[in-house]
PDB file of C-alpha atoms and ligand atoms in Angstrom:
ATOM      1  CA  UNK A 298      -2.785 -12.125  15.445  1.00 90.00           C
ATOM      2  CA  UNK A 299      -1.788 -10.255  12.379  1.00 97.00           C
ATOM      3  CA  UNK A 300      -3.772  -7.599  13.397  1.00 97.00           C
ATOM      4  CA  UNK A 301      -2.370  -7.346  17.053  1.00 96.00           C
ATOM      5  CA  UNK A 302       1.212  -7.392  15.760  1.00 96.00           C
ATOM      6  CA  UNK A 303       0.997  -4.804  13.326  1.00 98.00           C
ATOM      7  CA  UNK A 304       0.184  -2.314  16.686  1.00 97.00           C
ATOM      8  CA  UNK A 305       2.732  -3.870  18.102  1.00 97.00           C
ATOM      9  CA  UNK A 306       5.330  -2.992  15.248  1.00 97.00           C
ATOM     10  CA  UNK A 307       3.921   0.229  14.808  1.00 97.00           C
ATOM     11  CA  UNK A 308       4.995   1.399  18.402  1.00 95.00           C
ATOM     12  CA  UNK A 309       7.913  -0.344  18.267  1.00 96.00           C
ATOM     13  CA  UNK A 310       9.226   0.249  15.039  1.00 95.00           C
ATOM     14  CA  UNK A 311      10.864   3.472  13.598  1.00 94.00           C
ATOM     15  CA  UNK A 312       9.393   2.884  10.950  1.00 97.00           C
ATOM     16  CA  UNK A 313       7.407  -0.122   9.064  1.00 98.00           C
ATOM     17  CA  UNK A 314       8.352  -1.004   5.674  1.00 98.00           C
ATOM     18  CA  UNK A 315       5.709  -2.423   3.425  1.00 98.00           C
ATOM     19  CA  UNK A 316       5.855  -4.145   0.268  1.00 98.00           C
ATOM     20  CA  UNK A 317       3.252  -4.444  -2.264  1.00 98.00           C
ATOM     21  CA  UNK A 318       2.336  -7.989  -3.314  1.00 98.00           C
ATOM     22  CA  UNK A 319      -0.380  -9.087  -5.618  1.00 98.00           C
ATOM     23  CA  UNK A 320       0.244 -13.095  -5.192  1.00 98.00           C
ATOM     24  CA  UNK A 321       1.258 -15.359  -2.387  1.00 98.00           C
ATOM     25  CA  UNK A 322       4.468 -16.126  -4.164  1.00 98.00           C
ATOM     26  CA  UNK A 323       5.442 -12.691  -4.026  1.00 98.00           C
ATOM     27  CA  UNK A 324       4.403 -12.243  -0.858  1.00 98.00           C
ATOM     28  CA  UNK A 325       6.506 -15.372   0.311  1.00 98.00           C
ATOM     29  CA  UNK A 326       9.161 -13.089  -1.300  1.00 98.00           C
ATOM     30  CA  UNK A 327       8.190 -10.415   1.320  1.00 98.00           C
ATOM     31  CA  UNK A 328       7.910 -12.289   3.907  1.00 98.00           C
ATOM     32  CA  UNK A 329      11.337 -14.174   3.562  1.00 97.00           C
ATOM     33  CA  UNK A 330      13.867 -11.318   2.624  1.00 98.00           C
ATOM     34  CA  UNK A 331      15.910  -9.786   4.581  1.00 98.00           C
ATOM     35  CA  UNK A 332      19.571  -7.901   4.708  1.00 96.00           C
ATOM     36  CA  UNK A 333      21.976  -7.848   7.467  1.00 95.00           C
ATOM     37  CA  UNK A 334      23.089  -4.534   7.774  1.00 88.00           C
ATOM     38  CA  UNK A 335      26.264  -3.963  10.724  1.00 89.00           C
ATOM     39  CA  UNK A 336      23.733  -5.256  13.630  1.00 88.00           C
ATOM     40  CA  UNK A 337      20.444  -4.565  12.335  1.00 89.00           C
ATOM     41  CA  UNK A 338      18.276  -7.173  10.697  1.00 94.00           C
ATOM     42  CA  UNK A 339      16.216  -4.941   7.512  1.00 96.00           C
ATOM     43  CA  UNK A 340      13.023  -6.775   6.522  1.00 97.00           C
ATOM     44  CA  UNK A 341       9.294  -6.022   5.784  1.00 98.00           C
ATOM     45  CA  UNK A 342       7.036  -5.689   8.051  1.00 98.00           C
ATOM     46  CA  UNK A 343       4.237  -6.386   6.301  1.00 98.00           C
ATOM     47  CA  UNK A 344       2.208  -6.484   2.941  1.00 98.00           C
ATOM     48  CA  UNK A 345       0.341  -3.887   0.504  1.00 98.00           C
ATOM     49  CA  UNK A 346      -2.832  -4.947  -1.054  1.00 98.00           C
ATOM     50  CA  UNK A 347      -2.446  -2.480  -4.191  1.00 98.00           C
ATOM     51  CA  UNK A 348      -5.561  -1.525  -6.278  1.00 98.00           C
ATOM     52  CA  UNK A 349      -3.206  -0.871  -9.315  1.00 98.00           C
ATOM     53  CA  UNK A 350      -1.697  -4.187  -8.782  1.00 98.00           C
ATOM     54  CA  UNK A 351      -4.295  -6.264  -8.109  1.00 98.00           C
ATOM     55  CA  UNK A 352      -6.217  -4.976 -11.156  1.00 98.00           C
ATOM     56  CA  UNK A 353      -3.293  -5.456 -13.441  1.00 98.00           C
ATOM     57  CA  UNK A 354      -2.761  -8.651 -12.456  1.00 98.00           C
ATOM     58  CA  UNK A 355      -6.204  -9.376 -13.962  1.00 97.00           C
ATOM     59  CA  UNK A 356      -5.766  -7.401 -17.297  1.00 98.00           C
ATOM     60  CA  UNK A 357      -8.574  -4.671 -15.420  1.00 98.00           C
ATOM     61  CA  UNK A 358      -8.136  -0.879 -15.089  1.00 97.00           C
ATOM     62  CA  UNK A 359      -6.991   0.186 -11.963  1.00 97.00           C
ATOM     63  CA  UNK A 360     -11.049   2.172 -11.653  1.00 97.00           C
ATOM     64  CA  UNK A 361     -12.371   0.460  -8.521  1.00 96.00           C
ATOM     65  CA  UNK A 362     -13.641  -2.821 -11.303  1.00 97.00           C
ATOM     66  CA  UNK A 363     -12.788  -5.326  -8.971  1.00 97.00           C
ATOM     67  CA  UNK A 364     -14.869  -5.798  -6.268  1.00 96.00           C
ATOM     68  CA  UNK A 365     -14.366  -6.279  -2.684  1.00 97.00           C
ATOM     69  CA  UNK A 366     -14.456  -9.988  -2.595  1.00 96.00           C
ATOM     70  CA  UNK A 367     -12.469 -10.475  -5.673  1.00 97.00           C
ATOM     71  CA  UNK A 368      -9.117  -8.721  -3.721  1.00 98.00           C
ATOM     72  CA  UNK A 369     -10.243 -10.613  -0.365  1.00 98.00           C
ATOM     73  CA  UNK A 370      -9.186 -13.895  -1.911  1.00 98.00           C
ATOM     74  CA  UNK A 371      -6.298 -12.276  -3.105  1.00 98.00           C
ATOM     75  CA  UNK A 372      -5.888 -11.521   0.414  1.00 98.00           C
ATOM     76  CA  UNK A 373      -7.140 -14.746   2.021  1.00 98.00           C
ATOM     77  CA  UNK A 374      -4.870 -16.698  -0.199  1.00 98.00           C
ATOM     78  CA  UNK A 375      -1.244 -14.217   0.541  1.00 98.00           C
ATOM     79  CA  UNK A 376      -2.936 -15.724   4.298  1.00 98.00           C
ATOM     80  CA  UNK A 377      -2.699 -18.928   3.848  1.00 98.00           C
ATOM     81  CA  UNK A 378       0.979 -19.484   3.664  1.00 97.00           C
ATOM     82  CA  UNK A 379       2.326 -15.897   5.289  1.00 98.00           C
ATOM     83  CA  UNK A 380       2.121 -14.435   8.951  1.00 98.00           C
ATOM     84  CA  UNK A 381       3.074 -10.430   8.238  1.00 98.00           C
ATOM     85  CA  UNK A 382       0.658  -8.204   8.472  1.00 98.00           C
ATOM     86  CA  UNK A 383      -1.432  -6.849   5.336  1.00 98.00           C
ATOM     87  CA  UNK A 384      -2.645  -3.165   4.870  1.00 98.00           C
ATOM     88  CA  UNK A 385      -5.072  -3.263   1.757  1.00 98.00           C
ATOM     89  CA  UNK A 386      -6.157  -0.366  -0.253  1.00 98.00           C
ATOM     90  CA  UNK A 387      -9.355  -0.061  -0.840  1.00 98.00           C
ATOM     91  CA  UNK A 388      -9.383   2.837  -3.117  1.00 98.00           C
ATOM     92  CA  UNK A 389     -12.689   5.565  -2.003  1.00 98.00           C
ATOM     93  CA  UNK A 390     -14.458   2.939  -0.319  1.00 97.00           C
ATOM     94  CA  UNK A 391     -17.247   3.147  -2.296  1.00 96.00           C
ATOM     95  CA  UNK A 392     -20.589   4.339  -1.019  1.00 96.00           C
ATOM     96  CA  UNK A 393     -21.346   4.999   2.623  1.00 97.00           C
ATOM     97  CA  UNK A 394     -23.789   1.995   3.464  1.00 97.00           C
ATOM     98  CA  UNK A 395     -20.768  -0.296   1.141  1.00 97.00           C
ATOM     99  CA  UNK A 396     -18.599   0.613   2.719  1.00 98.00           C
ATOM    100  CA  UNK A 397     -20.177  -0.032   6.312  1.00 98.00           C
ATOM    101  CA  UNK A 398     -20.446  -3.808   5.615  1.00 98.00           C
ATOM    102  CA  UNK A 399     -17.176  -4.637   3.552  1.00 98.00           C
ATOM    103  CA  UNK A 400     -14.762  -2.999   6.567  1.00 98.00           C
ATOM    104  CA  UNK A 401     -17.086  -5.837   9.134  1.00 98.00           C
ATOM    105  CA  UNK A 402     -15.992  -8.111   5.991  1.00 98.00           C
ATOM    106  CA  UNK A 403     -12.516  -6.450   6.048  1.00 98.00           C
ATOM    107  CA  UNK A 404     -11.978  -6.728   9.230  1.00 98.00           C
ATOM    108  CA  UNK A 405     -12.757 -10.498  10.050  1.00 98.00           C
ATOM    109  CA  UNK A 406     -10.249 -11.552   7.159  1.00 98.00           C
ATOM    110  CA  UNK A 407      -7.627 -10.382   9.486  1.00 98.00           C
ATOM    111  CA  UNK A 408      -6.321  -7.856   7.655  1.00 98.00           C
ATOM    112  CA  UNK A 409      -4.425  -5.402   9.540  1.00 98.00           C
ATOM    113  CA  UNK A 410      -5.779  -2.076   8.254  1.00 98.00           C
ATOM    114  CA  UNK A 411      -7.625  -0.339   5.451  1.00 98.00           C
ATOM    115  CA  UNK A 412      -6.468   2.595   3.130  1.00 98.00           C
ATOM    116  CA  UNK A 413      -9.290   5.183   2.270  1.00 98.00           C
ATOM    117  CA  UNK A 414      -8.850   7.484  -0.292  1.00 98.00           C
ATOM    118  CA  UNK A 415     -10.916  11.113  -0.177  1.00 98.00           C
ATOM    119  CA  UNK A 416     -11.686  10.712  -3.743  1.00 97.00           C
ATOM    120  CA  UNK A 417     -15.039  10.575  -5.727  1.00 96.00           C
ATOM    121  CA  UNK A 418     -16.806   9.738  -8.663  1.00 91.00           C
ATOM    122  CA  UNK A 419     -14.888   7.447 -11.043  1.00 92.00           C
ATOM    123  CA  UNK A 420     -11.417   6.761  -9.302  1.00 92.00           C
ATOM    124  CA  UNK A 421      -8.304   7.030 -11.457  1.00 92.00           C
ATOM    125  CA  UNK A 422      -4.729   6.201 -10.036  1.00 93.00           C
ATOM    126  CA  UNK A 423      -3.649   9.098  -8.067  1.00 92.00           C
ATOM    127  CA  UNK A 424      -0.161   9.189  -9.916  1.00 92.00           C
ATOM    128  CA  UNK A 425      -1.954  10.360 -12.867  1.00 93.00           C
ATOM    129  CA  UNK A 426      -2.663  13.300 -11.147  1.00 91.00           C
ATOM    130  CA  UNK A 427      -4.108  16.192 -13.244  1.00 89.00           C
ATOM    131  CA  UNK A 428      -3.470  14.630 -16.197  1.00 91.00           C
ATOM    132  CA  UNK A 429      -7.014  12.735 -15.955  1.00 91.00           C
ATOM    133  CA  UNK A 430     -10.289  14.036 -14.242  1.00 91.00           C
ATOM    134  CA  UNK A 431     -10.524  13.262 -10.422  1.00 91.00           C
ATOM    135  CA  UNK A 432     -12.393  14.909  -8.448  1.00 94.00           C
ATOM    136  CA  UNK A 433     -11.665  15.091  -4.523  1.00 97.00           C
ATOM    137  CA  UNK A 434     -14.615  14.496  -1.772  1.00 98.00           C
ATOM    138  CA  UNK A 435     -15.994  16.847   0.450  1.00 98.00           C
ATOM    139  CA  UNK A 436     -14.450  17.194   3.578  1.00 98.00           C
ATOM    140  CA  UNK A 437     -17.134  16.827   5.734  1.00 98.00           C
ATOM    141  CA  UNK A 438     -18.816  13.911   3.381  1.00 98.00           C
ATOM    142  CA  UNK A 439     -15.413  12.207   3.814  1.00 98.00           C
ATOM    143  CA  UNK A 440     -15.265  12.482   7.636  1.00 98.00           C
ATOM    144  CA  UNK A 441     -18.667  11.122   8.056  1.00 98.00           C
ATOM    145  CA  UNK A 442     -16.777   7.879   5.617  1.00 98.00           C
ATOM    146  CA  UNK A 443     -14.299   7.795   8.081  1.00 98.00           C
ATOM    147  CA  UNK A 444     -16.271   7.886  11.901  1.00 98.00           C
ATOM    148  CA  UNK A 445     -18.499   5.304   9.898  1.00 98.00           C
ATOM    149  CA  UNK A 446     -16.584   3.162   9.218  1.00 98.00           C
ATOM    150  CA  UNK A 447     -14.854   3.432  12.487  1.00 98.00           C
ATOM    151  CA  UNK A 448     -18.569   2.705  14.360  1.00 98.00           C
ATOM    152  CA  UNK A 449     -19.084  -0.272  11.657  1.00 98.00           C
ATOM    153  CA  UNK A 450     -15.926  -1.819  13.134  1.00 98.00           C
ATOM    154  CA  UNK A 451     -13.938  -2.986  16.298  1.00 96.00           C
ATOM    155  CA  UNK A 452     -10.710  -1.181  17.137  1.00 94.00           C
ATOM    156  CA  UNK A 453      -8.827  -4.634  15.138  1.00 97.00           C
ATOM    157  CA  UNK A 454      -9.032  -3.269  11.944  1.00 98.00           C
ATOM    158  CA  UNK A 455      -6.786   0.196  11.602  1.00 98.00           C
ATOM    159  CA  UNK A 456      -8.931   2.941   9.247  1.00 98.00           C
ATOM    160  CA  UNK A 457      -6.293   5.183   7.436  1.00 98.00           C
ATOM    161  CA  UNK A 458      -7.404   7.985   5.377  1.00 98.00           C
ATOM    162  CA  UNK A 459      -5.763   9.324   2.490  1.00 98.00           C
ATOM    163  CA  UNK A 460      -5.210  12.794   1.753  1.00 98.00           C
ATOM    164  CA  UNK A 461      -5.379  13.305  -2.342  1.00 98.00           C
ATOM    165  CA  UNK A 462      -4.819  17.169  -2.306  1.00 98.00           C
ATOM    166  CA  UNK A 463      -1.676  17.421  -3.236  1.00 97.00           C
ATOM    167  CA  UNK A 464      -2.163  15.072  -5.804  1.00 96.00           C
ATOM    168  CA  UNK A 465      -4.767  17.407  -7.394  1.00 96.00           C
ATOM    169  CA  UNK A 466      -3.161  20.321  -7.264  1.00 95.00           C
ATOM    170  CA  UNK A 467      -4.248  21.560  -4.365  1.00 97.00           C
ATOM    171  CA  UNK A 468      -2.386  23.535  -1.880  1.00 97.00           C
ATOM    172  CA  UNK A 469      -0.599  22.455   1.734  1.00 98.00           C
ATOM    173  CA  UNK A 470      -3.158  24.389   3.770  1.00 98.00           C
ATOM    174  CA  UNK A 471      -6.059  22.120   2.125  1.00 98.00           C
ATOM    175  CA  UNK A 472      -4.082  18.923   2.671  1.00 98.00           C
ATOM    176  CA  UNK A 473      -3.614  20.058   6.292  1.00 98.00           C
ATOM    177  CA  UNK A 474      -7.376  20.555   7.172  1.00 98.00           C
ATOM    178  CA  UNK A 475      -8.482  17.208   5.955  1.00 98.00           C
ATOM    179  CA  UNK A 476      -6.290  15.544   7.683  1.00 98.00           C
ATOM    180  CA  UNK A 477      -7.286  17.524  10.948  1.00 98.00           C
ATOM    181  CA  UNK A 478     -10.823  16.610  10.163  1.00 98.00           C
ATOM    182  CA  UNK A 479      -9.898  12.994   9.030  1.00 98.00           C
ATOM    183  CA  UNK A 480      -7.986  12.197  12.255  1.00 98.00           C
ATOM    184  CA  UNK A 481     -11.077  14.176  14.572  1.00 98.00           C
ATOM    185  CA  UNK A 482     -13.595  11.856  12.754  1.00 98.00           C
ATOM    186  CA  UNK A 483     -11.302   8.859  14.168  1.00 98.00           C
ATOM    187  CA  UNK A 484      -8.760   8.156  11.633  1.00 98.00           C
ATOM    188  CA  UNK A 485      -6.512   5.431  12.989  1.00 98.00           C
ATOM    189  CA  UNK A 486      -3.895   7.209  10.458  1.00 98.00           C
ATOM    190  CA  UNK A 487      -2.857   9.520   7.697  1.00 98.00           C
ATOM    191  CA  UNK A 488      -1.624   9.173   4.483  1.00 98.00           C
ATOM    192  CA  UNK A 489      -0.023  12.324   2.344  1.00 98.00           C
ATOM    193  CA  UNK A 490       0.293  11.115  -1.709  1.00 97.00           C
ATOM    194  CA  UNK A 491       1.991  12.969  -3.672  1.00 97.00           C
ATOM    195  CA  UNK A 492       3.343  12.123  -7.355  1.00 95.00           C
ATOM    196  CA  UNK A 493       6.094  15.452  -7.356  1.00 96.00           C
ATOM    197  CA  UNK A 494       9.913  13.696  -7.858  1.00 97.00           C
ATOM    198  CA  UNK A 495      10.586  16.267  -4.874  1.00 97.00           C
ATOM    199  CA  UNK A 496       9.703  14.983  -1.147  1.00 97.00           C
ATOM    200  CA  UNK A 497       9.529  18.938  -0.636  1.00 97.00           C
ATOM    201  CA  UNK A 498       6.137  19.212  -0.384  1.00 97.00           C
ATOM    202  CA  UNK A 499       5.708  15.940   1.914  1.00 97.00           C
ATOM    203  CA  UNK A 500       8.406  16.466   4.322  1.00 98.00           C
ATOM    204  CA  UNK A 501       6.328  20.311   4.620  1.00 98.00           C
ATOM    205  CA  UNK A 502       3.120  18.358   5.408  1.00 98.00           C
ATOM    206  CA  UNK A 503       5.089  16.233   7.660  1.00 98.00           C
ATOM    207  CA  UNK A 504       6.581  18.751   9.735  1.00 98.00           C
ATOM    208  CA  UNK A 505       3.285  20.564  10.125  1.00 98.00           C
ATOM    209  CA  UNK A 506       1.040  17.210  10.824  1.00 98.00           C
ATOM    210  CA  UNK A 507       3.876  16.290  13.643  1.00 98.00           C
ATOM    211  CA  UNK A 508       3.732  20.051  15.442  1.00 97.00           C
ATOM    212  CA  UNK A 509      -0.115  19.531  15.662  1.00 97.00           C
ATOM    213  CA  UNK A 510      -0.837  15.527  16.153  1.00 98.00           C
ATOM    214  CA  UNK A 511       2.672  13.865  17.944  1.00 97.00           C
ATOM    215  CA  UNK A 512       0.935  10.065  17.701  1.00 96.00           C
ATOM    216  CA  UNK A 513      -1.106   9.946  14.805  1.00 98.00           C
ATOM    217  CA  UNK A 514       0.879   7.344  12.560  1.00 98.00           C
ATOM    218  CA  UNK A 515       1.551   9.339   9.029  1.00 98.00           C
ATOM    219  CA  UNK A 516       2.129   6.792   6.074  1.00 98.00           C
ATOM    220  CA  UNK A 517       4.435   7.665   2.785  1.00 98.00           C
ATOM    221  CA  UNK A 518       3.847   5.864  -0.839  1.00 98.00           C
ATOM    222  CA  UNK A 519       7.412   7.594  -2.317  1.00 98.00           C
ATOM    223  CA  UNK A 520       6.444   5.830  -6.267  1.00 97.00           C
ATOM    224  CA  UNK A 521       7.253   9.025  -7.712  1.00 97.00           C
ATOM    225  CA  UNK A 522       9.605  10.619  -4.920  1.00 98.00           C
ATOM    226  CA  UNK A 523      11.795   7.717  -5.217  1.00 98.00           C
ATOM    227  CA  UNK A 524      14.720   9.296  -4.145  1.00 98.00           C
ATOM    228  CA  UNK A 525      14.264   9.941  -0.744  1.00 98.00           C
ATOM    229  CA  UNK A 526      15.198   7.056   1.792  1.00 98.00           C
ATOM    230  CA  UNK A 527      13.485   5.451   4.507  1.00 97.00           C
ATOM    231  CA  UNK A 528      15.886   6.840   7.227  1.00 97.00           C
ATOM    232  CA  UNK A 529      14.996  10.294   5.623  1.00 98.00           C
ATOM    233  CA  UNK A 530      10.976   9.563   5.615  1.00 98.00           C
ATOM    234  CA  UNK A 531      11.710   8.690   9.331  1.00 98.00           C
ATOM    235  CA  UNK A 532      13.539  11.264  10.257  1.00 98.00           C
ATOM    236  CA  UNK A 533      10.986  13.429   8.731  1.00 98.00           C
ATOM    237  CA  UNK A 534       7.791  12.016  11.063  1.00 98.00           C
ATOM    238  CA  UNK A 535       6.553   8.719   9.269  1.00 98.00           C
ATOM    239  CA  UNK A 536       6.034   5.758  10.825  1.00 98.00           C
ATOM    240  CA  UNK A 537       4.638   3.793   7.305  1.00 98.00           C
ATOM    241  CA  UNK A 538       6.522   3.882   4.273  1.00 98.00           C
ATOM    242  CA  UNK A 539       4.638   1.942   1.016  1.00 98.00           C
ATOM    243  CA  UNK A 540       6.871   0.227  -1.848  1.00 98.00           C
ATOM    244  CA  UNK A 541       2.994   0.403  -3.701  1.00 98.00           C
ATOM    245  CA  UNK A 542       3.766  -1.753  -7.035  1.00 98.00           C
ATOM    246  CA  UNK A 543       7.722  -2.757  -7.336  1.00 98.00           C
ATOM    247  CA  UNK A 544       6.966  -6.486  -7.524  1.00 98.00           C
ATOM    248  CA  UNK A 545       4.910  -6.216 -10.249  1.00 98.00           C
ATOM    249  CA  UNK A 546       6.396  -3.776 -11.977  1.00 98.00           C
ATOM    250  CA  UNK A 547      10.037  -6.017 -11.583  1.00 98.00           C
ATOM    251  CA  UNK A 548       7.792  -9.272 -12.437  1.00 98.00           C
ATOM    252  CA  UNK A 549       6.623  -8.136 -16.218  1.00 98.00           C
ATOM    253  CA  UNK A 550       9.668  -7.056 -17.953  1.00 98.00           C
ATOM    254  CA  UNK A 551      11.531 -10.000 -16.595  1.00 97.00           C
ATOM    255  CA  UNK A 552       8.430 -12.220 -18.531  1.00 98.00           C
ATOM    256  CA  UNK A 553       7.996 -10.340 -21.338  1.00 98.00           C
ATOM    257  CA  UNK A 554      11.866 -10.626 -21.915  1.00 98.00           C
ATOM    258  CA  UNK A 555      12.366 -14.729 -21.724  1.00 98.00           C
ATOM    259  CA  UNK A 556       8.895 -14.419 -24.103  1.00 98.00           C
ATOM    260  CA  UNK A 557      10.139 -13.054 -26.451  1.00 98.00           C
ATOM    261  CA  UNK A 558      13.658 -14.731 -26.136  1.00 98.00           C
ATOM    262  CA  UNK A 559      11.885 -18.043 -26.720  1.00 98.00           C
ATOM    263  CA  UNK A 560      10.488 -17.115 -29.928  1.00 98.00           C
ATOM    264  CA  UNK A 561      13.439 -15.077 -31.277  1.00 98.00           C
ATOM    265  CA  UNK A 562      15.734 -18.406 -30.533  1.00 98.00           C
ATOM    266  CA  UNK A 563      13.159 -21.194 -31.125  1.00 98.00           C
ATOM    267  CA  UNK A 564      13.704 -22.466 -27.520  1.00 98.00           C
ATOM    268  CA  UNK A 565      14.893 -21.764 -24.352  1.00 98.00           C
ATOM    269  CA  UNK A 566      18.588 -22.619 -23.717  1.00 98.00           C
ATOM    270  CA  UNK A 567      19.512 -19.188 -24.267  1.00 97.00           C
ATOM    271  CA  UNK A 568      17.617 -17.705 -21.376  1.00 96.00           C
ATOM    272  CA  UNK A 569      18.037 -20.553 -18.600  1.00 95.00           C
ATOM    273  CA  UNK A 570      20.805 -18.762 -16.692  1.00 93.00           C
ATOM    274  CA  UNK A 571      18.472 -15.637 -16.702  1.00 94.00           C
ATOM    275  CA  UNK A 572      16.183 -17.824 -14.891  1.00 97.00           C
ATOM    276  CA  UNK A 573      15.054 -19.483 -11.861  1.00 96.00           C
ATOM    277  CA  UNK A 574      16.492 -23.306 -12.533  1.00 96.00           C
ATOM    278  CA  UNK A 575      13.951 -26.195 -12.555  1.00 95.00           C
ATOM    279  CA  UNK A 576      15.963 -27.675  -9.578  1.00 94.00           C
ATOM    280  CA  UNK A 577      15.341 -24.199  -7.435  1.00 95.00           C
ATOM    281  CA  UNK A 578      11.433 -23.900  -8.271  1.00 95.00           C
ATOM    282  CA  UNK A 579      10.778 -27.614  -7.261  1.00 95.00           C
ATOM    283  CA  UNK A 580      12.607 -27.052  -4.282  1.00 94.00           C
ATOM    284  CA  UNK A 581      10.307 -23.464  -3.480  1.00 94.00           C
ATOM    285  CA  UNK A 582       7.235 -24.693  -1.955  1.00 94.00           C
ATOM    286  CA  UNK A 583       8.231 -27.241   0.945  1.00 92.00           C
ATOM    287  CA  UNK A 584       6.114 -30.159   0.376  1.00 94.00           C
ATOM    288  CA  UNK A 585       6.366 -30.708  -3.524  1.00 94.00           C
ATOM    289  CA  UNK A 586       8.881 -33.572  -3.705  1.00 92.00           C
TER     290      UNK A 586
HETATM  291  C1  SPV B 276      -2.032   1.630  -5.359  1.00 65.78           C
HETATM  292  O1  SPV B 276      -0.970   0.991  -5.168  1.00 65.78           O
HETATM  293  O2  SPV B 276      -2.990   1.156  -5.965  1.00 65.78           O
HETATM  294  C2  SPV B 276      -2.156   2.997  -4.846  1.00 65.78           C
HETATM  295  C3  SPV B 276      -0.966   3.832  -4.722  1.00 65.78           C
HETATM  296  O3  SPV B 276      -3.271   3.418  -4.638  1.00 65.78           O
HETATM  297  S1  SPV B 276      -0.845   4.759  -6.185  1.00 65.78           S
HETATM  298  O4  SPV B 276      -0.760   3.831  -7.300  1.00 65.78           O
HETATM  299  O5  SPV B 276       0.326   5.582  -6.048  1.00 65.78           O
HETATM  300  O6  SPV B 276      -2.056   5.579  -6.311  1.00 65.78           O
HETATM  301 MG1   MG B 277      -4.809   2.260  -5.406  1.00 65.78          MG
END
């Protein structure tokens, strides 16, 4: 179902907003918001499965350490008490006979689509950028990922691949030729990163991709272009935009504060109107009275 609905959205949509959540409380969070806005309705549309975030949450370095069946139950539990869909990120994929047999995995979880990055070696978080070695795939090696991963599967589970050129440095041109190659090999999508505080260089890629491929959905992670709106990554061509790691990054600070305002005050009085009250979290989860 969630599978079949994300299409759906995806035509219908201008464009799908995704949140990243790493728990099924904070995807009960996604799931639930929304904001009236004159007569539109703004929710999200669906879930992100973040490497970062679901490595963080288990004191690991976001290097591809967890494996596949580790961030399924991650997955299988946000499941259990959601219905959005859920696009998971599943950093280079690993090797091509791996990667073969988790998407058939992948794929009969229900999740809606896959994220593969054209990275090798050990993976580092793109937003490091140049700052750490990466090293980007072959494009040919990383086409051959893509159509087989595409023949592993049915046409359920969407295969997005994701261009990390201008991540590395590397100019538009290069960015441009994977994804012609990606979306030839069968790419269900495209995903530009970037980690510049300028959308410059992503609304460029945009306007290019569009000219050349009208359909092909293009997804946006704006972490580090954070100024740019969803009406403008619209506007500009994208169909996807990624909140990647907001929840978690909102979730820490607000612990590590009432931590360390326990300790400083020798209980907790201080902090209660900071927090959720004990009458509000028994009343969360339906079913706990
Ligand atoms: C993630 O959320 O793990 C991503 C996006 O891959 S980024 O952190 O920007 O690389
Ligand atoms: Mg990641």
């Amino acid at each position: 179902n969630r599978q079949d609905y994300f299409k759906r959205i995806l035509q219908s949509k201008k464009i799908c907003r995704i949140l990243e959540t790493h728990s099924p409380l904070s995807a009960l969070i996604a799931e639930n918001i929304f904001f009236e806005k004159k007569e539109e309705r703004l929710e999200f549309d669906g879930f992100w499965s973040s490497s970062l975030t679901d490595s963080t949450l288990k004191g690991k370095p976001d290097i591809e350490v967890l494996d596949i069946n580790q961030r399924l139950i991650n997955v299988n539990d946000i499941f259990d008490v959601t219905t959005k869909p859920l696009i998971i990120d599943i950093d280079t994929g690993g090797k091509i006979e791996h990667l073969e047999i988790n998407l058939k995995t992948i794929e009969r979880s229900g999740t809606s689509a896959v994220i593969i990055e054209d990275k090798k070696g050990l993976k580092k978080n793109s937003l490091f950028g140049t700052s750490v070695k990466q090293e980007q795939e072959n494009v040919k090696v990383f086409s051959k990922k893509i159509s087989a991963g595409k023949k592993a599967t049915t046409n359920k589970l969407m295969i997005i691949a994701r261009i990390e050129s201008l991540i590395l440095g590397k100019p538009l041109n290069d960015a441009l030729l994977r994804a012609e190659n990606y979306v030839e090999a069968g790419a269900d999508g495209i995903m530009i990163h970037s980690k510049d505080k300028n959308p410059k260089e992503i609304f460029k890629f945009a306007e290019k991709f569009r000219k050349k491929f009208t359909e092909v959905p293009l997804v946006a992670v704006p972490s580090s272009y954070n100024s740019v709106k969803d009406v403008q990554l619209e506007n500009a061509g994208f169909n996807i935009v990624i909140y990647a790691n907001h929840m978690l990054r909102a979730s820490y600070p607000a612990m590590q504060k009432i931590a360390l305002e326990i300790l400083k005050n020798g209980r907790s009085y201080e902090s209660e109107k900071t927090i959720m009250s004990i009458g509000n979290i028994l009343d969360l989860i339906p079913g706990t009275k």
